Amino acid sequence: MQRRAAAVYIAFFLVLAAGSYAFIATAQGPSISIDDPDHELENGSEFTLGERTYTVTSVEASSGGGGGHGGGGGETLEATLTRTNDSAVFSGTWEDNTTVTLGNTDYHVFIQNGSDPSEATLRTVPANGSAANLTYDGQAERWYVVREADDGTRELTPYLQDEEFTNETVSEGQEITYQGNATTVADVTNTSVLLEWTGERTEETTFADGEEFILNSSRTEGTEYVAHFPSEDRVLLSSEVEGYHDQVEEQNHFHERINGVWGVVIISSIATVLLTGLAYLPRKE
């Protein structure tokens, strides 16, 4: 009687496990698709957003972390866009008490102490190969020019009073030519002079499958996109970010259901093994 009852339960769990496994094997989960993408791109594609033109420089699969909507490790699909910014802002700094080059001339930078300085003094320095050199007296907090005569004697004169050297003044807002660029003296502080100029710079935007990012069409306006890779060499950009998220949620829900069915398979298999073992235990007479 014991074995008959066990056989019934064993058959039940076997059928349950087999049916669950068959469901897993045949179930097809929802796939993510973008029917009307804003942009369909491949390597070398170009597209324009407002005032800006972007070029696809790479669409490829790389090893590393998972994509934007699940999974870790393995292959990651990524794309890189580039654009040329003709008005990128560059900056440089002249520190107080340092030597800088403006044009073909070397200068020493002096910034007068004060609560809010607005200008700095550039003083010419001894030329390379000359008999004169600059030295700083830390106790007196003064710069001196040291000249060495042919007989080995040295002459020391205060640098700022030495008539061999001349001064230039740069002020906030002044336009100068620096490293071949039209440059603005943007700010003067007690410790430094900030220079700014515009030029050409290549800017990159890299994104992975399922990643959200913003592409600007101007300095003040941009559009949020989500990336989807239907293949390793093609990427779709869609501004319907919420619709993409809905599809991802459907996929996640399907995977949760499949994981639950796997639990049924595992538990049913364990129950079958246990019942089989218990049914054939020797009986006490």
CSV table of C-alpha atoms in Angstrom, one decimal:
chain,number,residue,atom,x,y,z
A,1,MET,CA,0.0,0.0,0.0
A,2,GLN,CA,2.9,2.3,0.9
A,3,ARG,CA,4.5,1.7,-2.5
A,4,ARG,CA,1.3,2.2,-4.4
A,5,ALA,CA,0.7,5.6,-2.8
A,6,ALA,CA,4.3,6.6,-3.4
A,7,ALA,CA,4.0,5.5,-7.1
A,8,VAL,CA,1.0,7.8,-7.5
A,9,TYR,CA,2.8,10.7,-6.0
A,10,ILE,CA,5.9,9.9,-8.0
A,11,ALA,CA,3.9,9.9,-11.2
A,12,PHE,CA,2.3,13.2,-10.3
A,13,PHE,CA,5.6,14.9,-9.7
A,14,LEU,CA,7.1,13.4,-12.8
A,15,VAL,CA,4.3,14.7,-14.9
A,16,LEU,CA,4.5,18.1,-13.2
A,17,ALA,CA,8.3,18.3,-13.8
A,18,ALA,CA,8.0,17.2,-17.4
A,19,GLY,CA,5.2,19.6,-18.2
A,20,SER,CA,7.0,22.5,-16.6
A,21,TYR,CA,10.2,21.7,-18.5
A,22,ALA,CA,8.3,21.4,-21.7
A,23,PHE,CA,6.8,24.8,-21.1
A,24,ILE,CA,10.3,26.3,-20.5
A,25,ALA,CA,11.6,24.6,-23.7
A,26,THR,CA,8.8,26.0,-25.9
A,27,ALA,CA,8.0,29.3,-24.3
A,28,GLN,CA,9.1,32.3,-26.3
A,29,GLY,CA,9.8,35.5,-24.4
A,30,PRO,CA,8.9,39.0,-25.7
A,31,SER,CA,11.7,40.7,-27.8
A,32,ILE,CA,12.5,44.3,-27.8
A,33,SER,CA,11.9,46.1,-31.1
A,34,ILE,CA,11.8,49.7,-32.2
A,35,ASP,CA,9.4,50.0,-35.2
A,36,ASP,CA,9.9,53.7,-35.9
A,37,PRO,CA,13.4,54.8,-34.7
A,38,ASP,CA,14.5,58.4,-34.9
A,39,HIS,CA,17.8,57.3,-36.3
A,40,GLU,CA,19.0,54.0,-37.8
A,41,LEU,CA,22.8,54.0,-37.8
A,42,GLU,CA,25.8,51.9,-38.8
A,43,ASN,CA,29.6,52.6,-38.8
A,44,GLY,CA,30.3,55.7,-40.9
A,45,SER,CA,26.7,57.1,-40.8
A,46,GLU,CA,26.2,60.8,-40.4
A,47,PHE,CA,23.1,62.6,-39.1
A,48,THR,CA,22.2,66.2,-38.2
A,49,LEU,CA,20.4,67.4,-35.0
A,50,GLY,CA,19.6,71.1,-35.2
A,51,GLU,CA,22.9,72.9,-35.5
A,52,ARG,CA,25.1,69.8,-35.0
A,53,THR,CA,26.3,67.0,-37.2
A,54,TYR,CA,27.3,63.6,-35.7
A,55,THR,CA,29.3,60.8,-37.2
A,56,VAL,CA,29.2,57.2,-36.2
A,57,THR,CA,32.9,56.2,-35.7
A,58,SER,CA,32.2,52.7,-34.3
A,59,VAL,CA,29.5,50.1,-33.8
A,60,GLU,CA,30.9,47.0,-32.2
A,61,ALA,CA,30.7,44.3,-29.6
A,62,SER,CA,33.2,44.4,-26.8
A,63,SER,CA,33.9,42.1,-23.9
A,64,GLY,CA,33.2,43.4,-20.5
A,65,GLY,CA,30.2,44.4,-18.4
A,66,GLY,CA,26.6,43.7,-19.3
A,67,GLY,CA,24.4,46.0,-21.4
A,68,GLY,CA,22.0,48.6,-20.2
A,69,HIS,CA,19.0,46.4,-19.6
A,70,GLY,CA,20.2,43.3,-17.8
A,71,GLY,CA,23.0,40.8,-17.6
A,72,GLY,CA,26.5,41.1,-16.4
A,73,GLY,CA,29.8,40.1,-18.1
A,74,GLY,CA,30.1,38.7,-21.6
A,75,GLU,CA,29.6,40.8,-24.7
A,76,THR,CA,28.6,44.4,-24.6
A,77,LEU,CA,27.3,46.2,-27.7
A,78,GLU,CA,28.6,49.8,-27.9
A,79,ALA,CA,28.6,52.7,-30.4
A,80,THR,CA,30.6,55.9,-30.5
A,81,LEU,CA,29.5,59.2,-32.1
A,82,THR,CA,31.8,62.1,-32.7
A,83,ARG,CA,31.3,65.7,-33.7
A,84,THR,CA,33.6,68.6,-34.4
A,85,ASN,CA,33.0,71.5,-32.0
A,86,ASP,CA,34.2,74.6,-33.8
A,87,SER,CA,33.6,76.9,-30.8
A,88,ALA,CA,35.0,74.8,-27.9
A,89,VAL,CA,36.3,76.9,-25.0
A,90,PHE,CA,39.9,76.2,-23.9
A,91,SER,CA,41.7,77.7,-21.0
A,92,GLY,CA,45.2,78.2,-19.6
A,93,THR,CA,46.6,79.6,-16.4
A,94,TRP,CA,49.6,81.8,-15.6
A,95,GLU,CA,50.6,81.4,-12.0
A,96,ASP,CA,52.0,84.3,-10.1
A,97,ASN,CA,55.8,84.4,-9.9
A,98,THR,CA,56.3,82.0,-12.8
A,99,THR,CA,57.8,82.4,-16.3
A,100,VAL,CA,55.5,82.3,-19.3
A,101,THR,CA,55.9,82.7,-23.1
A,102,LEU,CA,53.9,85.2,-25.0
A,103,GLY,CA,54.7,85.4,-28.7
A,104,ASN,CA,58.4,84.8,-28.9
A,105,THR,CA,59.2,86.5,-25.6
A,106,ASP,CA,59.5,85.1,-22.1
A,107,TYR,CA,58.0,87.0,-19.3
A,108,HIS,CA,57.9,86.7,-15.5
A,109,VAL,CA,54.4,87.1,-14.1
A,110,PHE,CA,53.8,89.5,-11.2
A,111,ILE,CA,50.4,90.0,-9.6
A,112,GLN,CA,50.0,92.9,-7.1
A,113,ASN,CA,48.6,91.9,-3.7
A,114,GLY,CA,45.1,93.2,-3.2
A,115,SER,CA,41.6,92.0,-2.4
A,116,ASP,CA,40.5,92.0,-6.1
A,117,PRO,CA,43.3,92.5,-8.6
A,118,SER,CA,42.3,93.1,-12.2
A,119,GLU,CA,45.6,93.2,-13.9
A,120,ALA,CA,49.0,91.5,-13.9
A,121,THR,CA,52.5,92.7,-14.9
A,122,LEU,CA,54.6,90.7,-17.4
A,123,ARG,CA,58.3,91.6,-17.1
A,124,THR,CA,60.9,90.4,-19.7
A,125,VAL,CA,63.5,88.0,-18.3
A,126,PRO,CA,67.2,87.5,-19.1
A,127,ALA,CA,67.7,85.8,-22.5
A,128,ASN,CA,69.0,82.3,-22.7
A,129,GLY,CA,72.8,82.3,-23.0
A,130,SER,CA,73.2,85.8,-21.4
A,131,ALA,CA,75.4,86.5,-18.4
A,132,ALA,CA,72.4,87.4,-16.4
A,133,ASN,CA,70.1,85.2,-14.3
A,134,LEU,CA,67.2,85.6,-11.9
A,135,THR,CA,67.4,84.6,-8.3
A,136,TYR,CA,64.8,85.0,-5.5
A,137,ASP,CA,65.6,86.1,-1.9
A,138,GLY,CA,63.0,84.4,0.2
A,139,GLN,CA,63.7,86.6,3.3
A,140,ALA,CA,63.4,89.8,1.5
A,141,GLU,CA,60.7,88.4,-0.8
A,142,ARG,CA,62.4,90.1,-3.8
A,143,TRP,CA,63.7,89.0,-7.2
A,144,TYR,CA,67.3,90.0,-8.2
A,145,VAL,CA,69.3,89.9,-11.4
A,146,VAL,CA,72.7,88.3,-11.0
A,147,ARG,CA,75.3,89.3,-13.6
A,148,GLU,CA,78.6,87.5,-13.8
A,149,ALA,CA,81.6,89.4,-15.1
A,150,ASP,CA,84.5,87.9,-17.0
A,151,ASP,CA,86.7,88.1,-13.9
A,152,GLY,CA,84.2,86.0,-12.0
A,153,THR,CA,82.7,88.8,-9.9
A,154,ARG,CA,79.0,89.1,-9.6
A,155,GLU,CA,76.7,92.1,-9.6
A,156,LEU,CA,73.3,92.0,-7.9
A,157,THR,CA,70.5,94.4,-8.9
A,158,PRO,CA,66.8,94.4,-8.0
A,159,TYR,CA,64.9,92.8,-10.9
A,160,LEU,CA,62.0,95.3,-10.9
A,161,GLN,CA,64.4,98.3,-11.0
A,162,ASP,CA,66.7,96.9,-13.6
A,163,GLU,CA,66.4,99.1,-16.7
A,164,GLU,CA,67.4,96.3,-19.0
A,165,PHE,CA,64.0,94.8,-18.7
A,166,THR,CA,60.6,96.1,-19.7
A,167,ASN,CA,57.0,95.5,-18.5
A,168,GLU,CA,53.8,94.6,-20.2
A,169,THR,CA,50.4,94.8,-18.5
A,170,VAL,CA,47.5,92.5,-19.1
A,171,SER,CA,44.0,93.3,-17.7
A,172,GLU,CA,40.8,91.4,-17.3
A,173,GLY,CA,38.8,91.5,-20.5
A,174,GLN,CA,41.9,92.3,-22.6
A,175,GLU,CA,42.4,90.5,-25.9
A,176,ILE,CA,45.8,89.1,-26.6
A,177,THR,CA,47.4,86.5,-29.0
A,178,TYR,CA,48.5,83.4,-27.0
A,179,GLN,CA,49.9,80.3,-28.7
A,180,GLY,CA,48.5,81.5,-32.0
A,181,ASN,CA,45.0,82.0,-30.7
A,182,ALA,CA,42.9,85.1,-30.1
A,183,THR,CA,42.7,84.9,-26.3
A,184,THR,CA,40.8,86.7,-23.6
A,185,VAL,CA,42.2,87.5,-20.1
A,186,ALA,CA,39.1,86.1,-18.4
A,187,ASP,CA,40.1,86.6,-14.7
A,188,VAL,CA,42.9,87.8,-12.5
A,189,THR,CA,43.3,86.7,-8.9
A,190,ASN,CA,46.0,87.1,-6.3
A,191,THR,CA,47.6,83.8,-7.4
A,192,SER,CA,47.0,83.4,-11.2
A,193,VAL,CA,45.8,84.8,-14.5
A,194,LEU,CA,43.0,82.8,-16.3
A,195,LEU,CA,43.1,82.8,-20.1
A,196,GLU,CA,40.3,81.6,-22.4
A,197,TRP,CA,40.1,81.0,-26.1
A,198,THR,CA,37.9,79.2,-28.6
A,199,GLY,CA,39.0,76.5,-31.0
A,200,GLU,CA,38.2,73.2,-32.7
A,201,ARG,CA,37.7,70.1,-30.6
A,202,THR,CA,36.4,66.6,-31.4
A,203,GLU,CA,33.9,65.4,-28.9
A,204,GLU,CA,32.8,61.8,-28.4
A,205,THR,CA,29.6,60.2,-27.1
A,206,THR,CA,29.7,56.5,-26.3
A,207,PHE,CA,26.7,54.4,-25.3
A,208,ALA,CA,25.8,50.8,-24.8
A,209,ASP,CA,22.7,48.7,-25.7
A,210,GLY,CA,19.7,49.9,-23.6
A,211,GLU,CA,21.5,53.0,-22.3
A,212,GLU,CA,19.8,56.4,-22.1
A,213,PHE,CA,21.8,59.5,-23.1
A,214,ILE,CA,21.2,63.0,-24.4
A,215,LEU,CA,22.4,64.4,-27.7
A,216,ASN,CA,22.4,68.2,-27.9
A,217,SER,CA,21.2,69.9,-31.0
A,218,SER,CA,22.5,73.3,-29.8
A,219,ARG,CA,24.2,74.7,-26.7
A,220,THR,CA,20.9,74.9,-24.8
A,221,GLU,CA,18.7,72.2,-26.4
A,222,GLY,CA,19.0,68.4,-26.5
A,223,THR,CA,17.0,65.2,-26.9
A,224,GLU,CA,17.0,62.1,-24.7
A,225,TYR,CA,17.5,58.8,-26.6
A,226,VAL,CA,17.7,55.2,-25.8
A,227,ALA,CA,19.9,52.9,-27.9
A,228,HIS,CA,18.9,49.5,-29.2
A,229,PHE,CA,21.2,47.2,-31.2
A,230,PRO,CA,19.3,44.8,-33.4
A,231,SER,CA,22.6,43.4,-34.6
A,232,GLU,CA,26.3,43.9,-33.8
A,233,ASP,CA,26.8,46.4,-36.7
A,234,ARG,CA,23.6,48.4,-36.5
A,235,VAL,CA,22.1,50.6,-33.8
A,236,LEU,CA,18.7,52.3,-33.5
A,237,LEU,CA,18.1,55.5,-31.5
A,238,SER,CA,14.6,56.2,-30.2
A,239,SER,CA,13.3,59.1,-28.3
A,240,GLU,CA,10.4,56.9,-27.0
A,241,VAL,CA,12.2,56.1,-23.9
A,242,GLU,CA,9.2,55.1,-21.9
A,243,GLY,CA,8.0,52.7,-24.6
A,244,TYR,CA,11.4,51.0,-24.5
A,245,HIS,CA,11.2,50.7,-20.7
A,246,ASP,CA,7.8,49.0,-21.0
A,247,GLN,CA,9.2,46.4,-23.3
A,248,VAL,CA,12.1,45.8,-20.9
A,249,GLU,CA,9.6,45.3,-18.1
A,250,GLU,CA,7.7,42.7,-20.1
A,251,GLN,CA,11.0,40.9,-20.7
A,252,ASN,CA,11.8,41.0,-17.0
A,253,HIS,CA,8.3,39.7,-16.1
A,254,PHE,CA,8.7,36.8,-18.5
A,255,HIS,CA,12.1,35.8,-17.0
A,256,GLU,CA,10.6,36.0,-13.5
A,257,ARG,CA,7.9,33.6,-14.6
A,258,ILE,CA,10.4,31.2,-16.3
A,259,ASN,CA,12.5,31.3,-13.1
A,260,GLY,CA,9.3,30.3,-11.1
A,261,VAL,CA,8.7,27.4,-13.5
A,262,TRP,CA,12.3,26.3,-13.1
A,263,GLY,CA,11.6,26.2,-9.3
A,264,VAL,CA,8.7,23.8,-10.0
A,265,VAL,CA,10.9,21.5,-12.1
A,266,ILE,CA,13.6,21.4,-9.4
A,267,ILE,CA,11.2,20.9,-6.5
A,268,SER,CA,9.3,18.2,-8.4
A,269,SER,CA,12.5,16.4,-9.3
A,270,ILE,CA,13.7,16.5,-5.7
A,271,ALA,CA,10.3,15.2,-4.4
A,272,THR,CA,10.4,12.4,-7.0
A,273,VAL,CA,13.8,11.2,-5.8
A,274,LEU,CA,12.8,11.4,-2.1
A,275,LEU,CA,9.6,9.6,-2.6
A,276,THR,CA,11.3,6.9,-4.6
A,277,GLY,CA,13.9,6.4,-1.9
A,278,LEU,CA,11.3,6.4,0.9
A,279,ALA,CA,9.0,3.9,-0.9
A,280,TYR,CA,11.8,1.3,-1.1
A,281,LEU,CA,13.0,1.5,2.4
A,282,PRO,CA,13.0,-1.9,4.1
A,283,ARG,CA,9.9,-2.4,6.3
A,284,LYS,CA,10.1,-3.6,9.9
A,285,GLU,CA,8.4,-6.9,10.4
